[in-house]
Backbone as ProteinMPNN parsed JSONL, in Angstrom:
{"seq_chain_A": "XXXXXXXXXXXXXXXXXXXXXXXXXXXXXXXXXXXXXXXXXXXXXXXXXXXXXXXXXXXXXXXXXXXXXXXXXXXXXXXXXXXXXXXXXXXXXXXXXXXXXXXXXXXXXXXXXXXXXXXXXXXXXXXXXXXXXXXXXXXXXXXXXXXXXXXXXX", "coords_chain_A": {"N_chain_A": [[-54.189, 80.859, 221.519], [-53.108, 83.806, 221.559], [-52.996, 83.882, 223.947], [-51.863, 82.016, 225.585], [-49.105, 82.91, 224.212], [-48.805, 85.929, 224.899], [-48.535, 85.194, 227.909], [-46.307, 83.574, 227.84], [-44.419, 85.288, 226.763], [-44.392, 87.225, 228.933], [-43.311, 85.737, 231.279], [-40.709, 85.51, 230.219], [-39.642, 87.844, 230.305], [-40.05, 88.647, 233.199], [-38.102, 86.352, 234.127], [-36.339, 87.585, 233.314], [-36.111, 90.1, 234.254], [-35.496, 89.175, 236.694], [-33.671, 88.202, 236.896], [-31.716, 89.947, 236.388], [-31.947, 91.679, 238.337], [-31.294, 90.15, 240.171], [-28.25, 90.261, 239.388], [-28.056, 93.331, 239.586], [-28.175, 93.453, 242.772], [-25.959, 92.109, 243.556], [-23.598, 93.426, 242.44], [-24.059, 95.608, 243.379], [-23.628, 94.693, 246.533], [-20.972, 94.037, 246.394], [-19.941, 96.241, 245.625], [-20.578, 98.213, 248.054], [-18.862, 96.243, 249.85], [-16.285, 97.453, 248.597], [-16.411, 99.754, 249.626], [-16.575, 99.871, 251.98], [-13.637, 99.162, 252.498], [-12.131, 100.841, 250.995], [-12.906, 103.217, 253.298], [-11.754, 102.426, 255.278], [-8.968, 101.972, 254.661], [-8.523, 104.865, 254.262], [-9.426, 105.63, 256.733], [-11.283, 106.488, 257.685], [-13.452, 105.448, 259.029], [-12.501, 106.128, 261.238], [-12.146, 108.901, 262.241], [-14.857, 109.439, 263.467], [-14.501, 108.649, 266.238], [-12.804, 110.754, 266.692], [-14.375, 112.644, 266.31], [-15.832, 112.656, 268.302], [-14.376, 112.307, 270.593], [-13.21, 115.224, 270.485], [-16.085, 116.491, 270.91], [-16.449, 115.627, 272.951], [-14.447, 116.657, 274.838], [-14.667, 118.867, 274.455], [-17.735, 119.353, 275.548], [-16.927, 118.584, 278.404], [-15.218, 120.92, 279.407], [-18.161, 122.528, 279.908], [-19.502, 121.716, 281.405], [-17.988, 121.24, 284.056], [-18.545, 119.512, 286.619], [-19.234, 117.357, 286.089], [-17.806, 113.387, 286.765], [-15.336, 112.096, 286.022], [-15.8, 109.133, 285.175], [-18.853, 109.332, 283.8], [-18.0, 110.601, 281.643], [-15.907, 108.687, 280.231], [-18.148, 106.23, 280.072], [-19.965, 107.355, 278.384], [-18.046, 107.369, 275.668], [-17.411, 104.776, 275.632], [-20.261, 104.043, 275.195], [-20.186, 104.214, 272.181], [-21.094, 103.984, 269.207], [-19.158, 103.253, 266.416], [-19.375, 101.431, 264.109], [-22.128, 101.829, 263.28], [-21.887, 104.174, 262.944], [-20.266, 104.145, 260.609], [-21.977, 102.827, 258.933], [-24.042, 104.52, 257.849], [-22.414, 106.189, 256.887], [-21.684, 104.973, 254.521], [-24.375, 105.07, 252.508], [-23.473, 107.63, 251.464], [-21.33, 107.63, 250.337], [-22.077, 105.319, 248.065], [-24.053, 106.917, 246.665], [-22.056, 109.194, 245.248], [-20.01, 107.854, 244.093], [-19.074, 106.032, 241.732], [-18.602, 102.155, 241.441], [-16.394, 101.523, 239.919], [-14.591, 103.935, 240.054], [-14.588, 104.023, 243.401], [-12.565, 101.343, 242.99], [-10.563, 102.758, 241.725], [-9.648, 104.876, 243.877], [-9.334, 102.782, 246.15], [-6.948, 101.148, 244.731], [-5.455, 103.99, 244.704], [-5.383, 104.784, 247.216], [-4.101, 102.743, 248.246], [-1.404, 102.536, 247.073], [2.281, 104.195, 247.394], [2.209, 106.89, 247.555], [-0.413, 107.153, 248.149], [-0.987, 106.219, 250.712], [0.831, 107.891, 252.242], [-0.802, 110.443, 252.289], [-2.874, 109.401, 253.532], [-1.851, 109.346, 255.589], [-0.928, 112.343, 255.889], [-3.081, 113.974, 256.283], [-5.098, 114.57, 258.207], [-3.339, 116.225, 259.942], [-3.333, 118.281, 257.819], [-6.105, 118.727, 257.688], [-6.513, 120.038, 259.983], [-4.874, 122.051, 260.663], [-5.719, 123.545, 258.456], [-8.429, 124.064, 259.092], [-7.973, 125.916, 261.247], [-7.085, 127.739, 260.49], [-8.921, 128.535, 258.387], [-10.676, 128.793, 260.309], [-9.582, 131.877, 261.819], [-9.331, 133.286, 259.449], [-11.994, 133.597, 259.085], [-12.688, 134.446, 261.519], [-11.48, 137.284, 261.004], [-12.59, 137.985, 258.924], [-15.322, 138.402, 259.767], [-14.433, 140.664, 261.959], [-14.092, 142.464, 260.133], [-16.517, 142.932, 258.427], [-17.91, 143.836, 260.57], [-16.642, 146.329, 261.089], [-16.926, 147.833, 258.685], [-19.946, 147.95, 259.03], [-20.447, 149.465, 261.275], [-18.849, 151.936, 260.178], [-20.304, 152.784, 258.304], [-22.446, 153.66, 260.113], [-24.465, 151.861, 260.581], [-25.939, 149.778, 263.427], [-24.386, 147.546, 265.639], [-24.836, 144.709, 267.127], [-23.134, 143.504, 269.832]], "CA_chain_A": [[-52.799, 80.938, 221.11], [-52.373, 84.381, 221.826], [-52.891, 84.46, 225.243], [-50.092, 81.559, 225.724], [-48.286, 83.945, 223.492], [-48.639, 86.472, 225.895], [-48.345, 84.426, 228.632], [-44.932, 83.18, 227.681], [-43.304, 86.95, 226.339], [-44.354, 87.877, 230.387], [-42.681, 85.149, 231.754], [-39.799, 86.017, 229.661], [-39.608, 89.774, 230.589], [-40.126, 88.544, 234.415], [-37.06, 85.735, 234.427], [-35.079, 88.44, 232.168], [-35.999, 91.516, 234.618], [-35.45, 88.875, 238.195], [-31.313, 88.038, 236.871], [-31.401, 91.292, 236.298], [-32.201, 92.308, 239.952], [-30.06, 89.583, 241.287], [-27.049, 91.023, 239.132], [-27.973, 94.675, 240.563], [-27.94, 93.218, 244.077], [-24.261, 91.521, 243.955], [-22.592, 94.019, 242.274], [-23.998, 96.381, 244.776], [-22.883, 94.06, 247.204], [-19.442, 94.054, 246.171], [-19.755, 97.938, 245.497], [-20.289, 98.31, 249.203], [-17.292, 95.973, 250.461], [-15.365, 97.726, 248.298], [-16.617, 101.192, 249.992], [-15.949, 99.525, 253.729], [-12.623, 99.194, 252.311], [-11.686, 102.687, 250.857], [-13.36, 104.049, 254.487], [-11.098, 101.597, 256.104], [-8.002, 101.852, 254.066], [-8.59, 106.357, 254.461], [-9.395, 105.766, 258.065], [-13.101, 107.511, 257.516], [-13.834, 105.007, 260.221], [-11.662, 106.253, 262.611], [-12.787, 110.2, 262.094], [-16.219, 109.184, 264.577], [-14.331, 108.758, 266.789], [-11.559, 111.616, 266.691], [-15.162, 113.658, 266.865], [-15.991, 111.813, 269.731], [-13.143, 113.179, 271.689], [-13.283, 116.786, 270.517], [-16.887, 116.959, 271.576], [-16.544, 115.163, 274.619], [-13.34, 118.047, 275.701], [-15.609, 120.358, 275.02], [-18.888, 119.461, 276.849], [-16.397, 118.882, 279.801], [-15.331, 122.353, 279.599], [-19.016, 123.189, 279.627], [-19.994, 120.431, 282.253], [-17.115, 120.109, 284.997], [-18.655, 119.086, 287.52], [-19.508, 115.719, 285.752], [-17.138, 113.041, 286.665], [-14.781, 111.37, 284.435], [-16.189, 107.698, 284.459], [-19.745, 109.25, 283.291], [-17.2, 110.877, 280.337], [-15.967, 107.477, 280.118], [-18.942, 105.56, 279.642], [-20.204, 107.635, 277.249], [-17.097, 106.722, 274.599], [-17.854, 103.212, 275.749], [-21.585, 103.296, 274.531], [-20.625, 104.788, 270.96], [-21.131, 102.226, 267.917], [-19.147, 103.674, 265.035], [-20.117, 100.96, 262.831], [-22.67, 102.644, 262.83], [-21.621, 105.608, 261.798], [-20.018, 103.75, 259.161], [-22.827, 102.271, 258.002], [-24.455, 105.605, 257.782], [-21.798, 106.919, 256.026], [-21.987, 104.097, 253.262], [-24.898, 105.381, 251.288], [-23.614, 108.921, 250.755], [-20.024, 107.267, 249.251], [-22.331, 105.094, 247.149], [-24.167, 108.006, 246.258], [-21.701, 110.015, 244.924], [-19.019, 107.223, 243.637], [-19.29, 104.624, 241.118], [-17.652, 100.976, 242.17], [-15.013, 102.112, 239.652], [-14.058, 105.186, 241.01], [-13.802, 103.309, 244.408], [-11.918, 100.529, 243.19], [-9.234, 103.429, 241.255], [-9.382, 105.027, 244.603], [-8.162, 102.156, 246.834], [-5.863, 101.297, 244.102], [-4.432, 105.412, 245.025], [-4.64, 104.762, 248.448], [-3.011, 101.306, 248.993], [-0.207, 103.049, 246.833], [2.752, 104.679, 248.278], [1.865, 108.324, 247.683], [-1.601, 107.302, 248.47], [-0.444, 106.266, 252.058], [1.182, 109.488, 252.753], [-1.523, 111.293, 251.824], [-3.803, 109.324, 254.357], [-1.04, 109.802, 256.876], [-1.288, 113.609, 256.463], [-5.019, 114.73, 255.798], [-5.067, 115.244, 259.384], [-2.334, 117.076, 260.028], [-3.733, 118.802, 256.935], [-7.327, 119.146, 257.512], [-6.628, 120.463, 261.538], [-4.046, 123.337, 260.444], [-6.696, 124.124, 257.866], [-9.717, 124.067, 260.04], [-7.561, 126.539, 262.476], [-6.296, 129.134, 259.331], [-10.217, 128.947, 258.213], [-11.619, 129.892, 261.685], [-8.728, 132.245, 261.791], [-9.415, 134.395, 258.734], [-13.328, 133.866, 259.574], [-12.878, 135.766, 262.597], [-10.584, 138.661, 260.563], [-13.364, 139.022, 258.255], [-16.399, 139.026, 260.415], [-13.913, 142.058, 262.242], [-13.678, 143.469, 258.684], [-17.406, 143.777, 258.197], [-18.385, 144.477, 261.489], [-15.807, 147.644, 261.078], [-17.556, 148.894, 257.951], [-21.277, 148.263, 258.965], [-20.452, 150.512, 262.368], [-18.548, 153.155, 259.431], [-21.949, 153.509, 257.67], [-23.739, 153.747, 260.723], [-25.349, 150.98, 261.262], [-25.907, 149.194, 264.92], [-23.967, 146.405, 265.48], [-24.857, 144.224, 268.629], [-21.73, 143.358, 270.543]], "C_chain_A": [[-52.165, 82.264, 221.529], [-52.116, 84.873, 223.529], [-51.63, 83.388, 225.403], [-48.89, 82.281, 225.167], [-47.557, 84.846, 224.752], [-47.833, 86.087, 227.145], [-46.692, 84.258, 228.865], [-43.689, 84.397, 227.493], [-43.07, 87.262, 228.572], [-43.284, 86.772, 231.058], [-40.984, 85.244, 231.395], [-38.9, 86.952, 230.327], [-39.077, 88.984, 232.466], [-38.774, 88.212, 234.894], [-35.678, 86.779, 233.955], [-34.568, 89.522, 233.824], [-35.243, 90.081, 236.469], [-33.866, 88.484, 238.124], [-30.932, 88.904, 236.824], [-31.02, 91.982, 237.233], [-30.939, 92.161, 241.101], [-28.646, 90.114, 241.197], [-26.513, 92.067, 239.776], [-27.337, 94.444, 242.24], [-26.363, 92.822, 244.396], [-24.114, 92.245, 243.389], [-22.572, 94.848, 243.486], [-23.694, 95.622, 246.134], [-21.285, 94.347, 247.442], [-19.228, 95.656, 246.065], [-19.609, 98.388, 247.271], [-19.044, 97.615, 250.362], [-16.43, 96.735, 249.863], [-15.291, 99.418, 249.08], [-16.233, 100.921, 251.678], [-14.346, 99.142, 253.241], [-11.556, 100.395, 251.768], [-11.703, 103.18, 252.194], [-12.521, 103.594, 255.59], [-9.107, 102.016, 255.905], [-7.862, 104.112, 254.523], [-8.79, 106.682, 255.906], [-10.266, 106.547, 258.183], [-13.558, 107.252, 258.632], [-13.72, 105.307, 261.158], [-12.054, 107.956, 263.247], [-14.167, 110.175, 263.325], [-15.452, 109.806, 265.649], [-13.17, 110.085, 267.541], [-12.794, 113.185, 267.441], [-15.856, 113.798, 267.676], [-15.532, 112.781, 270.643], [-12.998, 114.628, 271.479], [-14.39, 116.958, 271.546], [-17.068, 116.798, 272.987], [-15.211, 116.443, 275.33], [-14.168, 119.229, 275.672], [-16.646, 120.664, 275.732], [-18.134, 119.112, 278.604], [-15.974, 119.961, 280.082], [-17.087, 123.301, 280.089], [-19.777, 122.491, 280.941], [-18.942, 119.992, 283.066], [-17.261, 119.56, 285.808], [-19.654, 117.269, 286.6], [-18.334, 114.931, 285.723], [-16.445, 112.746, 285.418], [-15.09, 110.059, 284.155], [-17.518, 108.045, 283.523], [-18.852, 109.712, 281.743], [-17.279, 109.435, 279.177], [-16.368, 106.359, 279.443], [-19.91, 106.368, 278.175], [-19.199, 107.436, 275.947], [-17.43, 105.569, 274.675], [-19.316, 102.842, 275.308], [-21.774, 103.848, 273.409], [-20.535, 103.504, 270.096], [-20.789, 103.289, 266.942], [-18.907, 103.009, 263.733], [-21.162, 101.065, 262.422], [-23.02, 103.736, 262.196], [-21.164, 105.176, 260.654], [-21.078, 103.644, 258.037], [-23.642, 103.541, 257.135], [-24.008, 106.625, 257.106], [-21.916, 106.012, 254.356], [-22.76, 104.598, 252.14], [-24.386, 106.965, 250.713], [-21.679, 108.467, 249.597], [-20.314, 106.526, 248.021], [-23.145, 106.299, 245.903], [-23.487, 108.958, 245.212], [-20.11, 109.284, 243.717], [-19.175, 106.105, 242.538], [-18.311, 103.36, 241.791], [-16.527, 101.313, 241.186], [-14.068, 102.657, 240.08], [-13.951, 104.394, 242.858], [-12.726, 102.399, 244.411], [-10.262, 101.264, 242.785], [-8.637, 104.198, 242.779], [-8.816, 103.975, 245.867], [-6.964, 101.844, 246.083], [-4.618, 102.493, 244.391], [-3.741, 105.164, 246.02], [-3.583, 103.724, 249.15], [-1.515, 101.584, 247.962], [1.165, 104.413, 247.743], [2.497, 106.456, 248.446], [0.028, 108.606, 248.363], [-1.488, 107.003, 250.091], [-0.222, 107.405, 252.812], [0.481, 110.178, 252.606], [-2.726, 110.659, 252.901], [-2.632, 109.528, 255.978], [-0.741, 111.769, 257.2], [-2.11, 114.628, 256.201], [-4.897, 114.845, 257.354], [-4.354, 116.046, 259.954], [-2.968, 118.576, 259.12], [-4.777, 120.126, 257.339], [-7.295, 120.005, 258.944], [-6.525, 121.874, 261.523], [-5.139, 123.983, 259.561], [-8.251, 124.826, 258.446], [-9.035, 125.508, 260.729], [-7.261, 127.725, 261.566], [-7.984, 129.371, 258.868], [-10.709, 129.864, 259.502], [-11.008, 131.142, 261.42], [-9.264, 133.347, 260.991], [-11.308, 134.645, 258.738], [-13.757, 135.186, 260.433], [-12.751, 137.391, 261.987], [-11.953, 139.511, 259.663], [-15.036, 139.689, 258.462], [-15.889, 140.472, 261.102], [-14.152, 142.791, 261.338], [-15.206, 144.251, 258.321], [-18.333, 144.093, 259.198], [-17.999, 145.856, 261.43], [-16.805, 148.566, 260.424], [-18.767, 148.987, 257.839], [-21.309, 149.19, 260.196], [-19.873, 152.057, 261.566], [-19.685, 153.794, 259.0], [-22.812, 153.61, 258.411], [-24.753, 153.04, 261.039], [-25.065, 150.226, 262.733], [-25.767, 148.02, 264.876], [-24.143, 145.928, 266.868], [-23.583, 143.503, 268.623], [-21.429, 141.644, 271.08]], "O_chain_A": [[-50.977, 82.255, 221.852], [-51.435, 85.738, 224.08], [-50.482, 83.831, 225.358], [-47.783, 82.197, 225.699], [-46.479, 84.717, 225.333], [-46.715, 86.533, 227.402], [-46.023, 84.694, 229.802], [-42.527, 84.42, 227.901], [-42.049, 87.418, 229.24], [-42.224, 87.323, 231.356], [-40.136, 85.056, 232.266], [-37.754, 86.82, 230.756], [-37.898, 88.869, 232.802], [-38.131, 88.941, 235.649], [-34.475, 86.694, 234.204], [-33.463, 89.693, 234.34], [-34.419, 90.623, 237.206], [-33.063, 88.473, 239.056], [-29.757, 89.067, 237.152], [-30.064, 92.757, 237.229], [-30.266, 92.785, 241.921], [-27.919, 90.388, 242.152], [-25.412, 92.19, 240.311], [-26.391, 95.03, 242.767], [-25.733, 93.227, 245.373], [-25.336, 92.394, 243.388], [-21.689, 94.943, 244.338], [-23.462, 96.485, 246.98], [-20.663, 94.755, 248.423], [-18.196, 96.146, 246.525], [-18.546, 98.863, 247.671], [-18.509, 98.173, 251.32], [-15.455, 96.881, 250.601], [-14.277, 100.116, 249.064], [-15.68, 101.746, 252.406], [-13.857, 98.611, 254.239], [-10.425, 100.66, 252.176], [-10.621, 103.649, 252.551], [-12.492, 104.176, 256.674], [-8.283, 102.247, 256.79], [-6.861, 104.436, 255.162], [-8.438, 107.77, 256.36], [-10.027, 107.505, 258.918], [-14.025, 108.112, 259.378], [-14.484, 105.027, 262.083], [-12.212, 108.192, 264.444], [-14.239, 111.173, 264.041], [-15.533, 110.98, 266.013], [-12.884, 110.179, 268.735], [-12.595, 114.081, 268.262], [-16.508, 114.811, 267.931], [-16.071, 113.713, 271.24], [-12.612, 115.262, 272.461], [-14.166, 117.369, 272.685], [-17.593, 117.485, 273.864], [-15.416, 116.949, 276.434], [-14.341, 120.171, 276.446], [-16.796, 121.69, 276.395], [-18.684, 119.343, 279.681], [-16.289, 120.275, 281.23], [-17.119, 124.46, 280.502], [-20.797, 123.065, 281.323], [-18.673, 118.791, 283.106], [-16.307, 118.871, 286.17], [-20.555, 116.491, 286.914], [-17.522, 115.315, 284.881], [-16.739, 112.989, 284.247], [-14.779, 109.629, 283.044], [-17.616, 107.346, 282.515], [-19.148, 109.063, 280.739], [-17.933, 109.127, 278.181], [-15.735, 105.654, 278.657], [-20.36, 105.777, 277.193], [-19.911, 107.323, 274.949], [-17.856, 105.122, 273.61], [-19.65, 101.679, 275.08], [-22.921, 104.155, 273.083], [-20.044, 102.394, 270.302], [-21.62, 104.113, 266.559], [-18.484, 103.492, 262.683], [-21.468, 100.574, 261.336], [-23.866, 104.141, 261.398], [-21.559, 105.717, 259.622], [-21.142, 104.065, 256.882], [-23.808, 103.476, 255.917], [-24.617, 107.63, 256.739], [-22.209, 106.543, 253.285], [-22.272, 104.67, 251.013], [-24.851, 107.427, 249.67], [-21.2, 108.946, 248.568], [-19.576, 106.611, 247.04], [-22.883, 106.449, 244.71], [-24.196, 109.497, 244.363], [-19.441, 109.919, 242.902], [-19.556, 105.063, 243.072], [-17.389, 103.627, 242.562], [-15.465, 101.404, 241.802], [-12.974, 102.214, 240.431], [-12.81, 104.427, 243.319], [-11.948, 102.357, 245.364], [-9.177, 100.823, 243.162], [-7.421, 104.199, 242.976], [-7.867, 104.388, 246.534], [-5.896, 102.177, 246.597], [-3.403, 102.294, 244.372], [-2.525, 105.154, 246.207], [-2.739, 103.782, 250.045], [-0.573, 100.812, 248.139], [0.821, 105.301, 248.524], [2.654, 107.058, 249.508], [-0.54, 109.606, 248.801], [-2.104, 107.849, 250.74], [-0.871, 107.824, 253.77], [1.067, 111.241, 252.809], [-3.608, 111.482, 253.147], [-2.925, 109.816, 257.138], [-0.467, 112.322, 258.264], [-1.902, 115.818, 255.963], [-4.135, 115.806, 257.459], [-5.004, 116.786, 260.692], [-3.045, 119.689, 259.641], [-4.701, 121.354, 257.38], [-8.248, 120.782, 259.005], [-7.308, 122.72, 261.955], [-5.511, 125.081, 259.975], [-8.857, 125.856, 258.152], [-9.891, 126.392, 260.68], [-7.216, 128.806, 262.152], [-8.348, 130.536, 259.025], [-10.989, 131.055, 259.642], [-11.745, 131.835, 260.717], [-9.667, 134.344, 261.591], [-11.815, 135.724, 258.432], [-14.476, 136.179, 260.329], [-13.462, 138.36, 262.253], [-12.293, 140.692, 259.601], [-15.682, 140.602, 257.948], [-16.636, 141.44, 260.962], [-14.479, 143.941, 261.634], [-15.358, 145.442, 258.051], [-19.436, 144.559, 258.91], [-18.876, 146.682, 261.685], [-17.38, 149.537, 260.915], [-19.227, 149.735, 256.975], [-22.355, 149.838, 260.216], [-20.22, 153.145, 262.026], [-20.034, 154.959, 259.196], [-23.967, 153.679, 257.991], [-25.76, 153.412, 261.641], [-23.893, 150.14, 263.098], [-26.568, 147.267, 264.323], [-23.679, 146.603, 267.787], [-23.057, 142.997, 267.632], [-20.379, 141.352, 271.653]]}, "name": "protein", "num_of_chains": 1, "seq": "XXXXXXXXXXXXXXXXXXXXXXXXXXXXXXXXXXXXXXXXXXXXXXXXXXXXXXXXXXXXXXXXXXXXXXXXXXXXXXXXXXXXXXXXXXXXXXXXXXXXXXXXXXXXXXXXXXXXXXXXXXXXXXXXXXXXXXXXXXXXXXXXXXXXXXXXXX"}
């Protein structure tokens, strides 16, 4: 008796813990469309490729004597649904499906629009005022480690 006992509690536990699993699995399901839809809706997607084209202006600066179809073909053999995908676990990571679903809610609103229409604009001018005062203050303590005498390579 008590091993059917047994028997039956496990089977229990098992069917309890395997709806359990399946639950986990579709929400996270749906947690992830809803995260290809924030990344979509913010244009996260589109960012690959924006860093695509920087790096590629700059290894042609560095590389001119490489035509421009090999350029070219290199944009043509990037997969940035890949990068998407790759980006996926660090938004689940760090987001609940809540917090994604309040965030497309922001963004598919009208202030949330404008606000994906000028994060680049944003983030560029920012990037360029960072370097910017980077430089001023590596000058600053290059200045006062050559005041105290120390040897600064050039």
């Amino acid at each position: 008796m008590k091993k059917h006992l047994l028997i039956s509690v496990l089977l229990v536990f098992w069917a309890m813990s395997s709806t359990a699993f399946g639950q986990d699995k579709e929400a996270n399901s749906v947690k992830i469309e809803n995260i290809k839809k924030l990344m979509t809706l913010t244009k996260a997607d589109q960012g690959g490729k924006e860093i695509l084209d920087q790096l590629i202006g700059t290894m042609k600066t560095l590389v001119p004597n490489a035509p421009s179809e090999f350029w070219d073909g290199m944009k043509q053999g990037m997969d940035f649904d890949e990068l998407r995908e790759r980006l996926i676990p660090v938004y689940d990571k760090y987001l609940s499906n809540e917090d994604v679903i309040e965030l497309i809610k922001f963004y598919e609103s009208p202030v949330g629009r404008k606000v994906i229409s000028v994060l680049p604009s944003i983030s560029k001018e920012s990037f360029a005022i960072g370097s910017e005062y980077g430089r001023e203050l590596a000058d600053r303590i290059v200045k006062k480690l050559k005041e105290k005498g120390y040897q600064v390579p050039n």
